[in-house]
Amino acid sequence: MSRRLRYNLDALDLARSLLGQYLVRKQGRHRLSGRIVEVEAYLGPHDLASHTAMGRRTPRNESMYLGAGHAYVYLIYGMHHCFNITAGRPDTGAAVLVRAIEPVEGVEVMRQVRGEVRHRDLCRGPGRLSKALGISRDLDGDDLRHSQDLWVERGDRLPDERVICGPRVGLGQAGKWAEAPLRLAIRDCLFVSAPGMPQIGFNDIRTHEFALK
DNA sequence: TGTCCGATTGGT
DNA sequence: CCAATCGGACAG
């Protein structure tokens, strides 16, 4: 079995290092997996776009406080699941939303669950990838470092030139937290979810970083 | 208990 | 562009 990932990083660094790694789901006999191509960092209580904004702590987001390497899965719009990986130390309230993967293993199973869609759309978007991999609330809080159901395996680390950044999706337009370039994706990747990804390099957002503390 | 809404998606 | 669909957050 491949080496597993180091999770104990702040959300932005974890987001960066997750790109190019492989999300693996074991479902009975089937092994489903995909290369992570798009993520979003949610930094913690000071990040007003985070579910943990202002230190909010509720039954839904409880697992965001578990500390690095846990699953945070929640239901959105009453019908889709979003899958996050927690970051940082326990009680940090930080996580990385996995927004898209490039299907690798178990594509037939994914197709069966997702219906007749283009290959590139199979896992393109947080709700779609959750459905394709059979991720729902019952995985919420699972420890990905030891789980037999869901984990991340190491792929090659992407060079910075392959990483682009932009504002996170679906947060409206008001405020610096909606604008902050905390969405990371692989440049020119067909499996990235929404269009409108600006061509801002990862190194360039380091200048923004001071404003996010 | 009542009201409002969303880190989305798929079909007009 | 808009409806689907419902658990959870929050006000009262």
PDB file of N, CA and C in Angstrom, chain A residues 22-105:
ATOM      1  N   TYR A  22      -3.907  11.235  -4.433  1.00  0.00           N
ATOM      2  CA  TYR A  22      -5.018  10.373  -4.839  1.00  0.00           C
ATOM      3  C   TYR A  22      -5.982  10.107  -3.700  1.00  0.00           C
ATOM      4  N   LEU A  23      -7.228  10.450  -3.934  1.00  0.00           N
ATOM      5  CA  LEU A  23      -8.283  10.144  -2.967  1.00  0.00           C
ATOM      6  C   LEU A  23      -8.784   8.739  -3.270  1.00  0.00           C
ATOM      7  N   VAL A  24      -8.765   7.894  -2.247  1.00  0.00           N
ATOM      8  CA  VAL A  24      -9.114   6.481  -2.437  1.00  0.00           C
ATOM      9  C   VAL A  24     -10.309   6.102  -1.563  1.00  0.00           C
ATOM     10  N   ARG A  25     -11.260   5.421  -2.187  1.00  0.00           N
ATOM     11  CA  ARG A  25     -12.464   4.989  -1.475  1.00  0.00           C
ATOM     12  C   ARG A  25     -12.602   3.485  -1.649  1.00  0.00           C
ATOM     13  N   LYS A  26     -12.715   2.779  -0.534  1.00  0.00           N
ATOM     14  CA  LYS A  26     -12.929   1.339  -0.600  1.00  0.00           C
ATOM     15  C   LYS A  26     -14.394   1.071  -0.297  1.00  0.00           C
ATOM     16  N   GLN A  27     -15.067   0.486  -1.262  1.00  0.00           N
ATOM     17  CA  GLN A  27     -16.491   0.217  -1.089  1.00  0.00           C
ATOM     18  C   GLN A  27     -16.736  -1.257  -1.349  1.00  0.00           C
ATOM     19  N   GLY A  28     -16.792  -2.029  -0.257  1.00  0.00           N
ATOM     20  CA  GLY A  28     -16.937  -3.465  -0.440  1.00  0.00           C
ATOM     21  C   GLY A  28     -15.770  -3.994  -1.267  1.00  0.00           C
ATOM     22  N   ARG A  29     -16.092  -4.569  -2.394  1.00  0.00           N
ATOM     23  CA  ARG A  29     -15.092  -5.166  -3.266  1.00  0.00           C
ATOM     24  C   ARG A  29     -14.372  -4.131  -4.117  1.00  0.00           C
ATOM     25  N   HIS A  30     -14.982  -2.993  -4.236  1.00  0.00           N
ATOM     26  CA  HIS A  30     -14.482  -2.015  -5.199  1.00  0.00           C
ATOM     27  C   HIS A  30     -13.510  -1.016  -4.589  1.00  0.00           C
ATOM     28  N   ARG A  31     -12.507  -0.721  -5.374  1.00  0.00           N
ATOM     29  CA  ARG A  31     -11.588   0.345  -5.026  1.00  0.00           C
ATOM     30  C   ARG A  31     -11.796   1.478  -6.036  1.00  0.00           C
ATOM     31  N   LEU A  32     -12.255   2.615  -5.513  1.00  0.00           N
ATOM     32  CA  LEU A  32     -12.505   3.786  -6.350  1.00  0.00           C
ATOM     33  C   LEU A  32     -11.467   4.840  -6.014  1.00  0.00           C
ATOM     34  N   SER A  33     -10.978   5.530  -7.018  1.00  0.00           N
ATOM     35  CA  SER A  33      -9.994   6.561  -6.705  1.00  0.00           C
ATOM     36  C   SER A  33      -9.938   7.615  -7.799  1.00  0.00           C
ATOM     37  N   GLY A  34      -9.323   8.717  -7.449  1.00  0.00           N
ATOM     38  CA  GLY A  34      -9.119   9.787  -8.415  1.00  0.00           C
ATOM     39  C   GLY A  34      -8.019  10.725  -7.959  1.00  0.00           C
ATOM     40  N   ARG A  35      -7.444  11.407  -8.926  1.00  0.00           N
ATOM     41  CA  ARG A  35      -6.402  12.384  -8.617  1.00  0.00           C
ATOM     42  C   ARG A  35      -7.050  13.710  -8.242  1.00  0.00           C
ATOM     43  N   ILE A  36      -6.665  14.260  -7.117  1.00  0.00           N
ATOM     44  CA  ILE A  36      -7.236  15.525  -6.652  1.00  0.00           C
ATOM     45  C   ILE A  36      -6.728  16.660  -7.531  1.00  0.00           C
ATOM     46  N   VAL A  37      -7.658  17.375  -8.164  1.00  0.00           N
ATOM     47  CA  VAL A  37      -7.265  18.434  -9.101  1.00  0.00           C
ATOM     48  C   VAL A  37      -7.750  19.826  -8.682  1.00  0.00           C
ATOM     49  N   GLU A  38      -8.638  19.886  -7.691  1.00  0.00           N
ATOM     50  CA  GLU A  38      -9.177  21.187  -7.273  1.00  0.00           C
ATOM     51  C   GLU A  38      -9.599  21.136  -5.819  1.00  0.00           C
ATOM     52  N   VAL A  39      -9.202  22.141  -5.047  1.00  0.00           N
ATOM     53  CA  VAL A  39      -9.497  22.199  -3.608  1.00  0.00           C
ATOM     54  C   VAL A  39      -9.743  23.643  -3.184  1.00  0.00           C
ATOM     55  N   GLU A  40     -10.348  23.791  -2.008  1.00  0.00           N
ATOM     56  CA  GLU A  40     -10.487  25.120  -1.413  1.00  0.00           C
ATOM     57  C   GLU A  40     -10.107  25.060   0.058  1.00  0.00           C
ATOM     58  N   ALA A  41      -9.359  26.067   0.501  1.00  0.00           N
ATOM     59  CA  ALA A  41      -8.957  26.134   1.911  1.00  0.00           C
ATOM     60  C   ALA A  41      -9.945  26.979   2.709  1.00  0.00           C
ATOM     61  N   TYR A  42     -10.365  26.463   3.848  1.00  0.00           N
ATOM     62  CA  TYR A  42     -11.180  27.215   4.814  1.00  0.00           C
ATOM     63  C   TYR A  42     -10.376  27.308   6.092  1.00  0.00           C
ATOM     64  N   LEU A  43      -9.953  28.542   6.406  1.00  0.00           N
ATOM     65  CA  LEU A  43      -8.826  28.708   7.319  1.00  0.00           C
ATOM     66  C   LEU A  43      -9.146  28.529   8.798  1.00  0.00           C
ATOM     67  N   GLY A  44     -10.403  28.798   9.189  1.00  0.00           N
ATOM     68  CA  GLY A  44     -10.722  28.690  10.609  1.00  0.00           C
ATOM     69  C   GLY A  44     -11.615  29.829  11.065  1.00  0.00           C
ATOM     70  N   PRO A  45     -11.744  30.054  12.366  1.00  0.00           N
ATOM     71  CA  PRO A  45     -12.678  31.038  12.922  1.00  0.00           C
ATOM     72  C   PRO A  45     -12.527  32.451  12.372  1.00  0.00           C
ATOM     73  N   HIS A  46     -11.304  32.853  11.986  1.00  0.00           N
ATOM     74  CA  HIS A  46     -11.114  34.211  11.462  1.00  0.00           C
ATOM     75  C   HIS A  46     -11.532  34.313  10.000  1.00  0.00           C
ATOM     76  N   ASP A  47     -11.731  33.163   9.359  1.00  0.00           N
ATOM     77  CA  ASP A  47     -12.182  33.124   7.962  1.00  0.00           C
ATOM     78  C   ASP A  47     -13.710  33.183   7.953  1.00  0.00           C
ATOM     79  N   LEU A  48     -14.249  34.324   7.577  1.00  0.00           N
ATOM     80  CA  LEU A  48     -15.697  34.529   7.715  1.00  0.00           C
ATOM     81  C   LEU A  48     -16.525  33.706   6.741  1.00  0.00           C
ATOM     82  N   ALA A  49     -15.864  33.059   5.779  1.00  0.00           N
ATOM     83  CA  ALA A  49     -16.589  32.190   4.852  1.00  0.00           C
ATOM     84  C   ALA A  49     -16.613  30.741   5.334  1.00  0.00           C
ATOM     85  N   SER A  50     -15.933  30.475   6.414  1.00  0.00           N
ATOM     86  CA  SER A  50     -15.855  29.102   6.933  1.00  0.00           C
ATOM     87  C   SER A  50     -17.070  28.774   7.787  1.00  0.00           C
ATOM     88  N   HIS A  51     -17.433  27.512   7.810  1.00  0.00           N
ATOM     89  CA  HIS A  51     -18.509  27.094   8.708  1.00  0.00           C
ATOM     90  C   HIS A  51     -18.127  27.313  10.168  1.00  0.00           C
ATOM     91  N   THR A  52     -16.844  27.489  10.414  1.00  0.00           N
ATOM     92  CA  THR A  52     -16.385  27.747  11.781  1.00  0.00           C
ATOM     93  C   THR A  52     -16.156  29.236  12.046  1.00  0.00           C
ATOM     94  N   ALA A  53     -16.663  30.096  11.144  1.00  0.00           N
ATOM     95  CA  ALA A  53     -16.484  31.538  11.297  1.00  0.00           C
ATOM     96  C   ALA A  53     -16.930  31.992  12.682  1.00  0.00           C
ATOM     97  N   MET A  54     -16.169  32.893  13.261  1.00  0.00           N
ATOM     98  CA  MET A  54     -16.475  33.435  14.583  1.00  0.00           C
ATOM     99  C   MET A  54     -16.510  32.351  15.662  1.00  0.00           C
ATOM    100  N   GLY A  55     -15.857  31.244  15.376  1.00  0.00           N
ATOM    101  CA  GLY A  55     -15.823  30.173  16.365  1.00  0.00           C
ATOM    102  C   GLY A  55     -17.103  29.364  16.466  1.00  0.00           C
ATOM    103  N   ARG A  56     -17.968  29.476  15.453  1.00  0.00           N
ATOM    104  CA  ARG A  56     -19.205  28.687  15.482  1.00  0.00           C
ATOM    105  C   ARG A  56     -18.904  27.206  15.647  1.00  0.00           C
ATOM    106  N   ARG A  57     -19.623  26.602  16.549  1.00  0.00           N
ATOM    107  CA  ARG A  57     -19.421  25.176  16.829  1.00  0.00           C
ATOM    108  C   ARG A  57     -20.777  24.550  17.047  1.00  0.00           C
ATOM    109  N   THR A  58     -21.198  23.718  16.111  1.00  0.00           N
ATOM    110  CA  THR A  58     -22.547  23.146  16.127  1.00  0.00           C
ATOM    111  C   THR A  58     -22.448  21.655  15.815  1.00  0.00           C
ATOM    112  N   PRO A  59     -23.541  20.933  15.976  1.00  0.00           N
ATOM    113  CA  PRO A  59     -23.501  19.500  15.653  1.00  0.00           C
ATOM    114  C   PRO A  59     -23.019  19.231  14.229  1.00  0.00           C
ATOM    115  N   ARG A  60     -23.400  20.090  13.288  1.00  0.00           N
ATOM    116  CA  ARG A  60     -22.982  19.858  11.917  1.00  0.00           C
ATOM    117  C   ARG A  60     -21.479  19.940  11.742  1.00  0.00           C
ATOM    118  N   ASN A  61     -20.869  21.014  12.237  1.00  0.00           N
ATOM    119  CA  ASN A  61     -19.462  21.255  11.929  1.00  0.00           C
ATOM    120  C   ASN A  61     -18.502  20.733  13.002  1.00  0.00           C
ATOM    121  N   GLU A  62     -19.028  19.983  13.929  1.00  0.00           N
ATOM    122  CA  GLU A  62     -18.200  19.477  15.035  1.00  0.00           C
ATOM    123  C   GLU A  62     -16.900  18.827  14.553  1.00  0.00           C
ATOM    124  N   SER A  63     -16.962  18.068  13.477  1.00  0.00           N
ATOM    125  CA  SER A  63     -15.762  17.345  13.033  1.00  0.00           C
ATOM    126  C   SER A  63     -14.694  18.267  12.470  1.00  0.00           C
ATOM    127  N   MET A  64     -15.057  19.522  12.173  1.00  0.00           N
ATOM    128  CA  MET A  64     -14.027  20.465  11.732  1.00  0.00           C
ATOM    129  C   MET A  64     -13.019  20.755  12.831  1.00  0.00           C
ATOM    130  N   TYR A  65     -13.405  20.447  14.065  1.00  0.00           N
ATOM    131  CA  TYR A  65     -12.522  20.729  15.196  1.00  0.00           C
ATOM    132  C   TYR A  65     -11.711  19.519  15.620  1.00  0.00           C
ATOM    133  N   LEU A  66     -11.798  18.436  14.873  1.00  0.00           N
ATOM    134  CA  LEU A  66     -11.149  17.191  15.296  1.00  0.00           C
ATOM    135  C   LEU A  66      -9.628  17.219  15.138  1.00  0.00           C
ATOM    136  N   GLY A  67      -9.123  18.126  14.321  1.00  0.00           N
ATOM    137  CA  GLY A  67      -7.682  18.115  14.086  1.00  0.00           C
ATOM    138  C   GLY A  67      -7.356  17.422  12.779  1.00  0.00           C
ATOM    139  N   ALA A  68      -6.151  17.635  12.295  1.00  0.00           N
ATOM    140  CA  ALA A  68      -5.768  17.260  10.941  1.00  0.00           C
ATOM    141  C   ALA A  68      -6.064  15.811  10.581  1.00  0.00           C
ATOM    142  N   GLY A  69      -6.585  15.623   9.382  1.00  0.00           N
ATOM    143  CA  GLY A  69      -6.713  14.284   8.824  1.00  0.00           C
ATOM    144  C   GLY A  69      -8.049  13.608   9.035  1.00  0.00           C
ATOM    145  N   HIS A  70      -9.064  14.386   9.390  1.00  0.00           N
ATOM    146  CA  HIS A  70     -10.401  13.807   9.550  1.00  0.00           C
ATOM    147  C   HIS A  70     -11.324  14.255   8.426  1.00  0.00           C
ATOM    148  N   ALA A  71     -12.363  13.469   8.198  1.00  0.00           N
ATOM    149  CA  ALA A  71     -13.350  13.838   7.193  1.00  0.00           C
ATOM    150  C   ALA A  71     -14.391  14.770   7.806  1.00  0.00           C
ATOM    151  N   TYR A  72     -14.694  15.844   7.094  1.00  0.00           N
ATOM    152  CA  TYR A  72     -15.847  16.684   7.433  1.00  0.00           C
ATOM    153  C   TYR A  72     -16.784  16.619   6.235  1.00  0.00           C
ATOM    154  N   VAL A  73     -17.902  15.938   6.405  1.00  0.00           N
ATOM    155  CA  VAL A  73     -18.869  15.762   5.319  1.00  0.00           C
ATOM    156  C   VAL A  73     -20.192  16.383   5.741  1.00  0.00           C
ATOM    157  N   TYR A  74     -20.714  17.247   4.897  1.00  0.00           N
ATOM    158  CA  TYR A  74     -22.009  17.851   5.229  1.00  0.00           C
ATOM    159  C   TYR A  74     -22.916  17.842   4.006  1.00  0.00           C
ATOM    160  N   LEU A  75     -24.203  17.972   4.290  1.00  0.00           N
ATOM    161  CA  LEU A  75     -25.219  17.974   3.237  1.00  0.00           C
ATOM    162  C   LEU A  75     -25.515  19.409   2.830  1.00  0.00           C
ATOM    163  N   ILE A  76     -25.539  19.653   1.526  1.00  0.00           N
ATOM    164  CA  ILE A  76     -25.809  21.013   1.044  1.00  0.00           C
ATOM    165  C   ILE A  76     -27.019  20.999   0.120  1.00  0.00           C
ATOM    166  N   TYR A  77     -27.831  22.014   0.192  1.00  0.00           N
ATOM    167  CA  TYR A  77     -29.040  22.127  -0.612  1.00  0.00           C
ATOM    168  C   TYR A  77     -29.953  20.915  -0.463  1.00  0.00           C
ATOM    169  N   GLY A  78     -29.843  20.271   0.685  1.00  0.00           N
ATOM    170  CA  GLY A  78     -30.739  19.157   0.957  1.00  0.00           C
ATOM    171  C   GLY A  78     -30.548  17.960   0.071  1.00  0.00           C
ATOM    172  N   MET A  79     -29.487  17.948  -0.769  1.00  0.00           N
ATOM    173  CA  MET A  79     -29.333  16.824  -1.683  1.00  0.00           C
ATOM    174  C   MET A  79     -27.915  16.443  -2.076  1.00  0.00           C
ATOM    175  N   HIS A  80     -26.954  17.294  -1.842  1.00  0.00           N
ATOM    176  CA  HIS A  80     -25.578  16.965  -2.222  1.00  0.00           C
ATOM    177  C   HIS A  80     -24.672  16.954  -1.002  1.00  0.00           C
ATOM    178  N   HIS A  81     -23.650  16.120  -1.063  1.00  0.00           N
ATOM    179  CA  HIS A  81     -22.678  16.077   0.017  1.00  0.00           C
ATOM    180  C   HIS A  81     -21.388  16.761  -0.415  1.00  0.00           C
ATOM    181  N   CYS A  82     -20.780  17.482   0.536  1.00  0.00           N
ATOM    182  CA  CYS A  82     -19.473  18.078   0.306  1.00  0.00           C
ATOM    183  C   CYS A  82     -18.467  17.425   1.235  1.00  0.00           C
ATOM    184  N   PHE A  83     -17.333  17.040   0.673  1.00  0.00           N
ATOM    185  CA  PHE A  83     -16.294  16.332   1.426  1.00  0.00           C
ATOM    186  C   PHE A  83     -15.094  17.235   1.687  1.00  0.00           C
ATOM    187  N   ASN A  84     -14.757  17.355   2.958  1.00  0.00           N
ATOM    188  CA  ASN A  84     -13.607  18.154   3.384  1.00  0.00           C
ATOM    189  C   ASN A  84     -12.613  17.299   4.154  1.00  0.00           C
ATOM    190  N   ILE A  85     -11.361  17.735   4.166  1.00  0.00           N
ATOM    191  CA  ILE A  85     -10.340  17.131   5.003  1.00  0.00           C
ATOM    192  C   ILE A  85      -9.869  18.175   6.009  1.00  0.00           C
ATOM    193  N   THR A  86      -9.943  17.847   7.286  1.00  0.00           N
ATOM    194  CA  THR A  86      -9.585  18.827   8.308  1.00  0.00           C
ATOM    195  C   THR A  86      -8.079  19.064   8.319  1.00  0.00           C
ATOM    196  N   ALA A  87      -7.710  20.262   8.761  1.00  0.00           N
ATOM    197  CA  ALA A  87      -6.314  20.668   8.781  1.00  0.00           C
ATOM    198  C   ALA A  87      -5.935  21.167  10.174  1.00  0.00           C
ATOM    199  N   GLY A  88      -4.647  21.321  10.370  1.00  0.00           N
ATOM    200  CA  GLY A  88      -4.156  21.961  11.583  1.00  0.00           C
ATOM    201  C   GLY A  88      -4.342  21.150  12.855  1.00  0.00           C
ATOM    202  N   ARG A  89      -4.098  21.811  13.979  1.00  0.00           N
ATOM    203  CA  ARG A  89      -4.193  21.147  15.274  1.00  0.00           C
ATOM    204  C   ARG A  89      -5.654  21.024  15.674  1.00  0.00           C
ATOM    205  N   PRO A  90      -5.944  20.125  16.628  1.00  0.00           N
ATOM    206  CA  PRO A  90      -7.315  20.015  17.122  1.00  0.00           C
ATOM    207  C   PRO A  90      -7.831  21.377  17.586  1.00  0.00           C
ATOM    208  N   ASP A  91      -9.097  21.618  17.376  1.00  0.00           N
ATOM    209  CA  ASP A  91      -9.769  22.868  17.751  1.00  0.00           C
ATOM    210  C   ASP A  91      -9.429  24.038  16.842  1.00  0.00           C
ATOM    211  N   THR A  92      -8.688  23.804  15.782  1.00  0.00           N
ATOM    212  CA  THR A  92      -8.370  24.885  14.852  1.00  0.00           C
ATOM    213  C   THR A  92      -9.587  25.282  14.033  1.00  0.00           C
ATOM    214  N   GLY A  93     -10.436  24.330  13.698  1.00  0.00           N
ATOM    215  CA  GLY A  93     -11.612  24.636  12.899  1.00  0.00           C
ATOM    216  C   GLY A  93     -11.278  24.937  11.449  1.00  0.00           C
ATOM    217  N   ALA A  94     -10.239  24.308  10.919  1.00  0.00           N
ATOM    218  CA  ALA A  94      -9.815  24.539   9.540  1.00  0.00           C
ATOM    219  C   ALA A  94      -9.992  23.267   8.721  1.00  0.00           C
ATOM    220  N   ALA A  95     -10.237  23.446   7.425  1.00  0.00           N
ATOM    221  CA  ALA A  95     -10.431  22.279   6.568  1.00  0.00           C
ATOM    222  C   ALA A  95     -10.216  22.640   5.107  1.00  0.00           C
ATOM    223  N   VAL A  96     -10.067  21.602   4.301  1.00  0.00           N
ATOM    224  CA  VAL A  96      -9.917  21.765   2.857  1.00  0.00           C
ATOM    225  C   VAL A  96     -11.064  21.041   2.162  1.00  0.00           C
ATOM    226  N   LEU A  97     -11.829  21.791   1.386  1.00  0.00           N
ATOM    227  CA  LEU A  97     -12.897  21.195   0.576  1.00  0.00           C
ATOM    228  C   LEU A  97     -12.282  20.608  -0.695  1.00  0.00           C
ATOM    229  N   VAL A  98     -12.586  19.342  -0.968  1.00  0.00           N
ATOM    230  CA  VAL A  98     -12.134  18.738  -2.212  1.00  0.00           C
ATOM    231  C   VAL A  98     -13.212  18.981  -3.264  1.00  0.00           C
ATOM    232  N   ARG A  99     -12.906  19.758  -4.276  1.00  0.00           N
ATOM    233  CA  ARG A  99     -13.914  20.182  -5.251  1.00  0.00           C
ATOM    234  C   ARG A  99     -13.960  19.325  -6.509  1.00  0.00           C
ATOM    235  N   ALA A 100     -12.852  18.687  -6.843  1.00  0.00           N
ATOM    236  CA  ALA A 100     -12.877  17.867  -8.060  1.00  0.00           C
ATOM    237  C   ALA A 100     -11.716  16.894  -8.075  1.00  0.00           C
ATOM    238  N   ILE A 101     -11.969  15.714  -8.633  1.00  0.00           N
ATOM    239  CA  ILE A 101     -10.902  14.738  -8.851  1.00  0.00           C
ATOM    240  C   ILE A 101     -10.988  14.226 -10.288  1.00  0.00           C
ATOM    241  N   GLU A 102      -9.847  13.772 -10.777  1.00  0.00           N
ATOM    242  CA  GLU A 102      -9.812  13.102 -12.075  1.00  0.00           C
ATOM    243  C   GLU A 102      -9.981  11.614 -11.826  1.00  0.00           C
ATOM    244  N   PRO A 103     -11.072  11.006 -12.332  1.00  0.00           N
ATOM    245  CA  PRO A 103     -11.342   9.593 -12.055  1.00  0.00           C
ATOM    246  C   PRO A 103     -10.178   8.709 -12.499  1.00  0.00           C
ATOM    247  N   VAL A 104      -9.805   7.754 -11.664  1.00  0.00           N
ATOM    248  CA  VAL A 104      -8.715   6.836 -12.011  1.00  0.00           C
ATOM    249  C   VAL A 104      -9.167   5.384 -11.906  1.00  0.00           C
ATOM    250  N   GLU A 105      -9.533   4.951 -10.708  1.00  0.00           N
ATOM    251  CA  GLU A 105      -9.950   3.562 -10.521  1.00  0.00           C
ATOM    252  C   GLU A 105     -11.455   3.479 -10.279  1.00  0.00           C
TER     253      GLU A 105
END
